[in-house]
Coordinates of C-alpha atoms and ligand atoms in Angstrom, one line a residue:
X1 CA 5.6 15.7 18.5
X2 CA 7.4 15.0 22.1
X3 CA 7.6 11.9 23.4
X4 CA 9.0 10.6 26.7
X5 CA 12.8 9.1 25.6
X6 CA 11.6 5.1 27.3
X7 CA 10.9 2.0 25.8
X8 CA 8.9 -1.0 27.7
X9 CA 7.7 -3.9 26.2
X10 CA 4.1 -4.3 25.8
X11 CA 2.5 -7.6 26.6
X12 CA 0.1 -8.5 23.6
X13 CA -2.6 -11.1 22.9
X14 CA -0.5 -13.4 20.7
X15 CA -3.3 -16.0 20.3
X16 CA -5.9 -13.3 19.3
X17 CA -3.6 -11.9 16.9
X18 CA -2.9 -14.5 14.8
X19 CA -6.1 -15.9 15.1
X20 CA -7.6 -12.2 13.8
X21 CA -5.2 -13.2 10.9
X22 CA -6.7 -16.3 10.0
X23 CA -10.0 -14.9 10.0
X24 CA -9.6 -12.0 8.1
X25 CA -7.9 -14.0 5.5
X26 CA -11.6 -16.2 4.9
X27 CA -12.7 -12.8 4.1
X28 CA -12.6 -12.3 -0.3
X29 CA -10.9 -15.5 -0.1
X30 CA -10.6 -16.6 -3.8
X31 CA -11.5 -20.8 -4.1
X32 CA -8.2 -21.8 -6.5
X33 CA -6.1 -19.6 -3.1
X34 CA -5.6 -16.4 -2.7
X35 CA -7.5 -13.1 -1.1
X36 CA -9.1 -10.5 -3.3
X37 CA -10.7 -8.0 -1.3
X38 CA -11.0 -5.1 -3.5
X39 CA -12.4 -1.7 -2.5
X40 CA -16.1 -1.4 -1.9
X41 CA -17.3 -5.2 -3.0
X42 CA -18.9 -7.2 -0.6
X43 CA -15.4 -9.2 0.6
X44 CA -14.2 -5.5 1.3
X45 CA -17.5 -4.9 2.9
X46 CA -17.4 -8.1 4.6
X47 CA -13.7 -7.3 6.3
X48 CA -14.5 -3.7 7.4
X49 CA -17.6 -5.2 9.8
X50 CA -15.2 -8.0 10.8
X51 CA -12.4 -5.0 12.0
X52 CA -15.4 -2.9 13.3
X53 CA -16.6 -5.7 15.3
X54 CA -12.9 -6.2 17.1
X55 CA -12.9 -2.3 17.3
X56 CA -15.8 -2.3 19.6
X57 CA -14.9 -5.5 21.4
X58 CA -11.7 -3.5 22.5
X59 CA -14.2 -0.5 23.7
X60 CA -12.5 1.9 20.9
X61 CA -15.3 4.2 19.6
X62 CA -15.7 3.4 16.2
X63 CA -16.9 4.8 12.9
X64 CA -16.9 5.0 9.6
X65 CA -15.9 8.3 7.4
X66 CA -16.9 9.7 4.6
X67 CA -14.7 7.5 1.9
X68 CA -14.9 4.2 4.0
X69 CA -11.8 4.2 6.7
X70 CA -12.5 2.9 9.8
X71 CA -11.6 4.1 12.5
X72 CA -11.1 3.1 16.4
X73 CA -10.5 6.0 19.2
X74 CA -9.5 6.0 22.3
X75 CA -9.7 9.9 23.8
X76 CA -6.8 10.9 25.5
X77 CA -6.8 12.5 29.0
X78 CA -4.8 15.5 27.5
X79 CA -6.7 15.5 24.2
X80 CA -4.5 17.2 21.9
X81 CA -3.1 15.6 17.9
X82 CA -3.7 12.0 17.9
X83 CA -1.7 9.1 17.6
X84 CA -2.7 6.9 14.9
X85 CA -1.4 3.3 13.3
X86 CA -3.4 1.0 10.9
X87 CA -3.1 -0.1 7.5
X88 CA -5.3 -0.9 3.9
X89 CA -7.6 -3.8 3.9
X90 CA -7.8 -4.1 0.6
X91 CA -5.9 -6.5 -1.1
X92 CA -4.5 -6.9 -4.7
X93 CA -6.0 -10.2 -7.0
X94 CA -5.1 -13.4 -5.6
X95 CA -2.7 -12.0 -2.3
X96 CA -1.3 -12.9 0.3
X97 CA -2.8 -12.8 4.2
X98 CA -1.0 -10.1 5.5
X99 CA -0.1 -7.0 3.1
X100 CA -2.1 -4.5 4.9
X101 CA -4.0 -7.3 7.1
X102 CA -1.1 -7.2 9.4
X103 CA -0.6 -3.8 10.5
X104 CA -4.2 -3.3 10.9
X105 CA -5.1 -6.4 13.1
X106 CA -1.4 -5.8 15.0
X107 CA -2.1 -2.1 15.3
X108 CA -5.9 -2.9 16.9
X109 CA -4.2 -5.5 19.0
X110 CA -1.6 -3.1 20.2
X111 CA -3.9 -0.5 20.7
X112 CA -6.5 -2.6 22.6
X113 CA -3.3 -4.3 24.7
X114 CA -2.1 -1.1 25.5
X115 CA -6.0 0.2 27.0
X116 CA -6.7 -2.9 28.5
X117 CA -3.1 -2.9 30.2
X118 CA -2.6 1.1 31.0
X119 CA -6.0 2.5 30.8
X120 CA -6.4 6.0 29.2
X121 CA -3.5 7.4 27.6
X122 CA -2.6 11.1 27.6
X123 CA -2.6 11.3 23.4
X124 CA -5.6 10.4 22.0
X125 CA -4.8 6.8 20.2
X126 CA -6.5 5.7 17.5
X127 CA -6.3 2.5 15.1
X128 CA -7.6 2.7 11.1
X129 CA -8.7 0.3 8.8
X130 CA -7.8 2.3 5.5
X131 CA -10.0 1.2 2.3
X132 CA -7.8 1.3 -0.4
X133 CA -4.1 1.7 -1.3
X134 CA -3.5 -1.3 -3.8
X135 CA -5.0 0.2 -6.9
X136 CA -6.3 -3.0 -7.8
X137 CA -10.2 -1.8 -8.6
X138 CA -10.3 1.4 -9.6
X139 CA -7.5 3.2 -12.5
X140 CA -6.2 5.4 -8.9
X141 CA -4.9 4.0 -6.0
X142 CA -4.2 5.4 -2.0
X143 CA -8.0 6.2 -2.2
X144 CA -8.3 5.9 1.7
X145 CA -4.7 7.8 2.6
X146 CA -5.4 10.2 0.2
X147 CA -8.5 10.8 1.7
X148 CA -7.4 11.8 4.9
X149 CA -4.5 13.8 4.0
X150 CA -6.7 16.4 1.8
X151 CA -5.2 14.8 -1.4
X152 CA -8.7 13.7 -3.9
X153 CA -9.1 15.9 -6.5
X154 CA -12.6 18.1 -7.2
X155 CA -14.8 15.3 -9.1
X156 CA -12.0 12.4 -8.7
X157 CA -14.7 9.9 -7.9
X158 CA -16.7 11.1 -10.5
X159 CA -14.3 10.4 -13.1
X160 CA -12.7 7.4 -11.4
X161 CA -13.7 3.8 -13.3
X162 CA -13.4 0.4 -13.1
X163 CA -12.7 -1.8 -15.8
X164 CA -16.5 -2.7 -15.6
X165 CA -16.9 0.8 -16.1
X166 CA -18.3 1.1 -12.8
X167 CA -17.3 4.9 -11.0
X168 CA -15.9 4.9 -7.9
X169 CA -18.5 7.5 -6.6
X170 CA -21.4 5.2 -7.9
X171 CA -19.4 2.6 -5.8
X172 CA -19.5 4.4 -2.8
X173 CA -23.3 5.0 -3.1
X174 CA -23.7 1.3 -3.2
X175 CA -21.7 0.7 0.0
X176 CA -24.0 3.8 1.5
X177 CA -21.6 6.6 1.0
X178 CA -22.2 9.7 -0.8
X179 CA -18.8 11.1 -2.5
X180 CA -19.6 14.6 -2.7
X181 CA -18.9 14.2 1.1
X182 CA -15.4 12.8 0.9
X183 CA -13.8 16.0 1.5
X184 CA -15.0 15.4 5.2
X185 CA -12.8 12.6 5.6
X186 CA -10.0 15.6 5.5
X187 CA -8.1 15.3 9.0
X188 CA -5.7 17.7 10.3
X189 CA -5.2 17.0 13.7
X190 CA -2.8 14.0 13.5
X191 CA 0.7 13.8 15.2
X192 CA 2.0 10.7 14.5
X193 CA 1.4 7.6 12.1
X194 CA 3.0 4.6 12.6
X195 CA 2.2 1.5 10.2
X196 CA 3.7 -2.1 10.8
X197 CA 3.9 -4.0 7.5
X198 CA 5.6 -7.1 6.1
X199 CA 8.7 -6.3 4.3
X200 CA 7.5 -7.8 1.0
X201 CA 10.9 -8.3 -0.2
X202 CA 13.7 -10.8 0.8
X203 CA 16.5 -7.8 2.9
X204 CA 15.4 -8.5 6.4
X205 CA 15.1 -13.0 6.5
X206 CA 18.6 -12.8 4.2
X207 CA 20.5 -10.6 5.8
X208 CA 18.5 -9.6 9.3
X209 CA 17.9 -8.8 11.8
X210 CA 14.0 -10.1 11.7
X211 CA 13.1 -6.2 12.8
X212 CA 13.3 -2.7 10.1
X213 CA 12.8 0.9 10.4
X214 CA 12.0 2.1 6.9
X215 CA 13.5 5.7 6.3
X216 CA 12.4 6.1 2.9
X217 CA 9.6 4.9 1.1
X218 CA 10.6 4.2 -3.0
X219 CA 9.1 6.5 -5.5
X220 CA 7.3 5.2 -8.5
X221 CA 5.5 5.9 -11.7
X222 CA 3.0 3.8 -13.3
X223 CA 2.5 4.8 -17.4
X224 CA 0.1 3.4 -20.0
X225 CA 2.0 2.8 -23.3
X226 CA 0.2 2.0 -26.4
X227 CA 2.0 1.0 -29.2
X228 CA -0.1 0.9 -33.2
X229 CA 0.6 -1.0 -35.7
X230 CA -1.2 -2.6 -38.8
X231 CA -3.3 -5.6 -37.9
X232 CA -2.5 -8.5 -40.8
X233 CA -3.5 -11.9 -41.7
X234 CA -1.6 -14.5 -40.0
X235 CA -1.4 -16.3 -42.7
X236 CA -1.3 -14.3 -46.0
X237 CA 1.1 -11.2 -44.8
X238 CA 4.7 -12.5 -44.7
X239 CA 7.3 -12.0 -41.7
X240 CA 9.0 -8.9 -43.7
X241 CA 6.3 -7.0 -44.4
X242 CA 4.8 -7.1 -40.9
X243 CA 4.0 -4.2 -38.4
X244 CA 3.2 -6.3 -35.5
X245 CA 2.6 -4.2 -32.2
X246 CA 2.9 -7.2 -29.9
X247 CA 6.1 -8.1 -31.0
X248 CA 7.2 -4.4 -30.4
X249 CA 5.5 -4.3 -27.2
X250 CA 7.6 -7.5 -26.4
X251 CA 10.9 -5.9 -27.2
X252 CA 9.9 -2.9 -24.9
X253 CA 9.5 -4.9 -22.2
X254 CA 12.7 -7.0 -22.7
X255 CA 14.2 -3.4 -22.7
X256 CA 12.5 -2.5 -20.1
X257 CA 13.8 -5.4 -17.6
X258 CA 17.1 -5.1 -18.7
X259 CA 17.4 -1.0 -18.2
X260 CA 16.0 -1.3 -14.5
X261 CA 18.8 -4.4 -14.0
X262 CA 21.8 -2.1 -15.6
X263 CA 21.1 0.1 -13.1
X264 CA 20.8 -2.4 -9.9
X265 CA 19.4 -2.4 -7.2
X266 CA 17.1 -1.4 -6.1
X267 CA 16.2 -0.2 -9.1
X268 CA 12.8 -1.9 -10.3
X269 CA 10.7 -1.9 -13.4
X270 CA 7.5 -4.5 -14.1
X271 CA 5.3 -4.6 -16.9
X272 CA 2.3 -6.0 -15.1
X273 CA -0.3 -6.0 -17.6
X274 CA -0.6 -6.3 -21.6
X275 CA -3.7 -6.1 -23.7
X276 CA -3.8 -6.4 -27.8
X277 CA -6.5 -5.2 -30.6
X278 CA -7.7 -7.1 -32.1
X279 CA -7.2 -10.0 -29.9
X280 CA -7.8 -12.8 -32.5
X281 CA -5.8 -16.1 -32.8
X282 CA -5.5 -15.6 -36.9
X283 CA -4.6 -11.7 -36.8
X284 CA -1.5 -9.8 -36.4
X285 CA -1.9 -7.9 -33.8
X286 CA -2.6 -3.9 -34.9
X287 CA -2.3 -2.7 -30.8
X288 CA -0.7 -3.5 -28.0
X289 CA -0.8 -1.3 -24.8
X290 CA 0.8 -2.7 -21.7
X291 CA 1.9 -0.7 -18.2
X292 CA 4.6 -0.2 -16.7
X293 CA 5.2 0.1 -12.9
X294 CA 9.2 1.6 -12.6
X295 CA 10.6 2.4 -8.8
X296 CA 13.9 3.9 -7.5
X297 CA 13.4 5.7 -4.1
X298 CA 16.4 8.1 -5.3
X299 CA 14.5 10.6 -7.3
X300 CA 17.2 11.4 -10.0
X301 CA 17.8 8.0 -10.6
X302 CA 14.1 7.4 -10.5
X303 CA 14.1 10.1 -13.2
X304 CA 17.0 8.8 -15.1
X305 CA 15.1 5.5 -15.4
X306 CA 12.1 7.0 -16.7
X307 CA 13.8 8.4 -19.5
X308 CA 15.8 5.5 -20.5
X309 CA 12.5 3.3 -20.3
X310 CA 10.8 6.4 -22.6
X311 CA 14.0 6.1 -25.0
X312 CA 14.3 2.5 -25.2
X313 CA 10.6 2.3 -26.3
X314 CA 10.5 4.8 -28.9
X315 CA 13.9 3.5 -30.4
X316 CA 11.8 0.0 -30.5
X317 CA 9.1 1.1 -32.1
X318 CA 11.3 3.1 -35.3
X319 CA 13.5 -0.4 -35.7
X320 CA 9.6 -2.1 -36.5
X321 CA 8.1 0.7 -38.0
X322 CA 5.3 1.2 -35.1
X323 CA 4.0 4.1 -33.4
X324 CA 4.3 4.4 -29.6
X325 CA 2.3 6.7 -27.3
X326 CA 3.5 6.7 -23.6
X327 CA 1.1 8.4 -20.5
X328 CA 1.6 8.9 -17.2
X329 CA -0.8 7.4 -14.9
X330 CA 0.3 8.0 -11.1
X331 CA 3.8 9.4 -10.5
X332 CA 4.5 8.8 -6.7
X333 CA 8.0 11.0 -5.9
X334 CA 10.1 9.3 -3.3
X335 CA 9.0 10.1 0.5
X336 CA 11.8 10.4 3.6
X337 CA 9.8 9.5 6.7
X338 CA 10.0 11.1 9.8
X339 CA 13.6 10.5 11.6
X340 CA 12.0 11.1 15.1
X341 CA 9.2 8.8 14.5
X342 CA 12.1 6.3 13.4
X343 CA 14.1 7.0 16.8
X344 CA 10.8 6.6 18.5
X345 CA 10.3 2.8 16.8
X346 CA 14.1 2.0 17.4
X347 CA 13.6 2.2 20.8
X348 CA 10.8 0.0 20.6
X349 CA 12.6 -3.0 18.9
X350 CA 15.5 -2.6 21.8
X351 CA 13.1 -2.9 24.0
X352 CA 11.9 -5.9 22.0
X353 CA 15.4 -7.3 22.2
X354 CA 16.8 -6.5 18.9
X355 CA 18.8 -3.6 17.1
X356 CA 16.9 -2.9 13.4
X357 CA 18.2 -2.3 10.0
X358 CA 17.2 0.7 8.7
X359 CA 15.9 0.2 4.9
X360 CA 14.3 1.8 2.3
X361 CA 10.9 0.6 1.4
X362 CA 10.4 -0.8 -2.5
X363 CA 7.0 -1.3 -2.1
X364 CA 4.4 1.7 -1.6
X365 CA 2.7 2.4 1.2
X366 CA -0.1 4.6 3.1
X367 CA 2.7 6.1 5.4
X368 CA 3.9 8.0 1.9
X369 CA 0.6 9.6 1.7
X370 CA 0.1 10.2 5.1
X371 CA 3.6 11.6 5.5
X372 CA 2.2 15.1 4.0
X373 CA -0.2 15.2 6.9
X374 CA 1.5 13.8 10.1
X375 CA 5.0 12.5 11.3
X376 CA 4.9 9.6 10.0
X377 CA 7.2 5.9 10.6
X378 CA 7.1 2.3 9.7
X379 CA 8.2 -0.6 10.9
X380 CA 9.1 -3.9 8.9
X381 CA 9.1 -7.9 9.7
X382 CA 10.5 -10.2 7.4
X383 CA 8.7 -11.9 4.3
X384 CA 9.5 -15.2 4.3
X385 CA 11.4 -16.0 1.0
X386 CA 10.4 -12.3 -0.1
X387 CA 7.4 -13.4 -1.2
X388 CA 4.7 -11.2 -1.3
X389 CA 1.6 -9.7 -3.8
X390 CA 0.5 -13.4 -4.0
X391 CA -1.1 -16.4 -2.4
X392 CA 2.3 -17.5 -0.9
X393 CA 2.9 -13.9 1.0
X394 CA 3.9 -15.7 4.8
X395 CA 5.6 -14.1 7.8
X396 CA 6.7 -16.7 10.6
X397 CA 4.4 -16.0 13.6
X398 CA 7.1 -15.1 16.1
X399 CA 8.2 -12.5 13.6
X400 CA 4.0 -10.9 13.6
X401 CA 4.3 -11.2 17.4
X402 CA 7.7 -9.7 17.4
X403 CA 6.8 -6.9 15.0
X404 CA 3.4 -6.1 17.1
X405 CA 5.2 -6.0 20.0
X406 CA 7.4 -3.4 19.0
X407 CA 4.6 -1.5 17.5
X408 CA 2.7 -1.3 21.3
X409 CA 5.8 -0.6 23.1
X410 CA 6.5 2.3 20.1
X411 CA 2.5 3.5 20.9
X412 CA 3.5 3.2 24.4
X413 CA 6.4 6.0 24.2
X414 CA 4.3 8.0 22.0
X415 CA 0.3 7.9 23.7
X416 CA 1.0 7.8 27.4
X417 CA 3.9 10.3 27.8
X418 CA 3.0 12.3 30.7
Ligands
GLV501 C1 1.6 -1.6 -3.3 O1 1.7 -2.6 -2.6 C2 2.6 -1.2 -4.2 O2 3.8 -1.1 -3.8 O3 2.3 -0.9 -5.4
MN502 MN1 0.5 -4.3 -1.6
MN503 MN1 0.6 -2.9 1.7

């Protein structure tokens, strides 16, 4: 990677850009509020021909791979590795306008800005709409990322379900794809990804300034735990006698909450889902599994967490007499992103008018995947409240033009060096 050491600021579309916001919004827009677009269901479909569409308005050439990105291009007049930025367009269940949403409509804005202001550039500079990164279908997650940076494993789609029990290769059939092509989605000739997202968390509108440049990207594991006990009448087995798995499962997560708060910030752990067997108003529950989602982007005291979750959970389960079984879904390590990509979008938000913070990113993102294949950089705006992963997720529009702005004059620096 070379760049040319300026920064300009880019002129945008600011009335196209937020309008592209509202309307991708109406697209898996749930009625009680909320977006749900998740990957490869017709409000997913419904999203990717909206972004195609504004792909070829802007004159990018556009296509599809072989998992489902989209892609915009604009051919450099030096050829070599491109210059990419984008985001996921899938969403999780019932969020917010703009967790993916906004660095892909702001990175086709700033690409299209920067074509219909400075022609050609030298780098090839291209914008992607990436499937999936949420998770939120499929038991997997960073389909589209992974995709791209040669990281799906032989028959993953194959094996891959949803909870209908739907795979996610019969999936991509029914959106037209065939999955024993997703290997062609492979690319190797990126430079540079850049991805603008909200911050998702409260650092930048507390403290400011309203501009970040994430260095490192959090590390986190996601486990299944299962925890057996006896299912009981409710009414004929007394208190004492009881081997109750929800009320073990309950006391893990108490644990749980309170090991990740010991250790501070920004240590994190959530247990996001809990299911019980038999599931029956009148029976003591005999099963419990819940998951846990736990996140430190320091990896021994991501480590250190782990343990003291495993440890607190089996210790729960010998005070109640229950049995506890703990797997490891997805273990995400943390990810340092490239310093002279950060340089490159530090510039860009002086030349914006304002010195960033440099943060560490709690939530995950497609830069962590893509940082195996390219150099790789991201750019935050503030959340307003924190908010985020729900209906309320909002970003005050001067901050999404203030963000996007930085992001062209960042593609600037790095596509039309001559
Ligand atoms: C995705 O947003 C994640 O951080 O899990
Ligand atoms: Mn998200
Ligand atoms: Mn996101």
């Amino acid at each position: 990677m070379s760049t040319v050491k300026t920064a300009e600021l880019v002129a945008i579309d600011e009335r196209r850009l937020l309008r592209r916001l509202d309307d991708l919004a109406q697209r898996g827009a749930l009625p009680g509020g909320g977006i749900f677009r998740a990957l490869y269901t017709p409000a997913w479909t419904s999203a990717m021909e909206l972004v195609t569409t504004w792909l070829k308005e802007g004159q990018l050439l556009t296509r599809r791979d072989a998992v489902g990105n989209v892609w915009g291009r604009i051919e450099g007049s030096r050829g070599g590795r491109a210059i990419v930025t984008g985001s996921h367009i899938d969403t999780v269940r019932g969020g917010g306008a703009l967790d993916g949403a906004l660095g892909l409509v702001a990175g086709i804005e700033a690409v299209t800005s920067l074509w219909e202001r400075f022609g050609r550039p030298t780098r090839t500079l291209e914008c992607v709409a990436i499937c999936e990164e949420e998770g939120s279908r499929f038991d997997t997650n960073f389909w589209g990322a992974r995709a791209i940076a040669d990281r799906i494993e032989p028959n993953e789609a194959e094996r891959t379900r949803d909870a209908a029990g739907t795979s996610l290769a019969d999936a991509m059939r029914s959106v037209g794809l065939d999955p024993a092509n997703a290997v062609q989605a492979v690319r190797r000739d990126i430079d540079v990804f850049v991805e603008l997202h909200i911050e998702q968390g409260p650092v930048l509108e507390d403290h400011g300034p309203r501009l970040g440049v994430v260095t490192t990207i959090t590390g986190t594991i996601h486990q299944e735990i299962v925890v057996r006990g006896q299912p009981d009448h409710a009414g004929a087995m007394a208190m004492s006698r009881r081997h109750d798995a929800l009320v073990g499962a309950s006391a893990m997560t108490l644990a749980i909450a309170e090991l990740a708060t010991r250790m501070g910030d920004p240590a994190v752990a959530t247990v996001g889902t809990i299911v019980v067997e038999p599931a029956q108003v009148n029976v003591v529950p005999g099963i419990a599994r819940f998951t846990v989602d736990a996140r430190h982007p320091d990896a021994p005291r991501r480590t250190e967490l782990i343990t003291q979750i495993g440890d607190a959970c089996k210790a729960a389960a010998r005070e109640r007499g229950l049995v506890v079984e703990i797997r490891t879904l997805r273990d995400r390590p943390p990810v340092t992103l490239s310093p002279r990509v950060a340089d490159v979008l530090r510039r860009a938000c002086r030349a914006a008018g304002l010195d960033p913070r440099d943060m560490a990113s709690g939530a995950g993102h497609d830069a962590q995947v893509l940082a195996a294949a390219a150099n790789t950089g991201m750019l935050f705006v503030p959340s307003i409240g924190g908010r985020s992963h729900c209906p309320e997720e909002a970003t005050a529009a001067e901050d999404v033009v203030l963000g996007t702005r930085a992001l062209a004059s960042a593609l600037r620096e790095l596509a039309y060096q001559q």
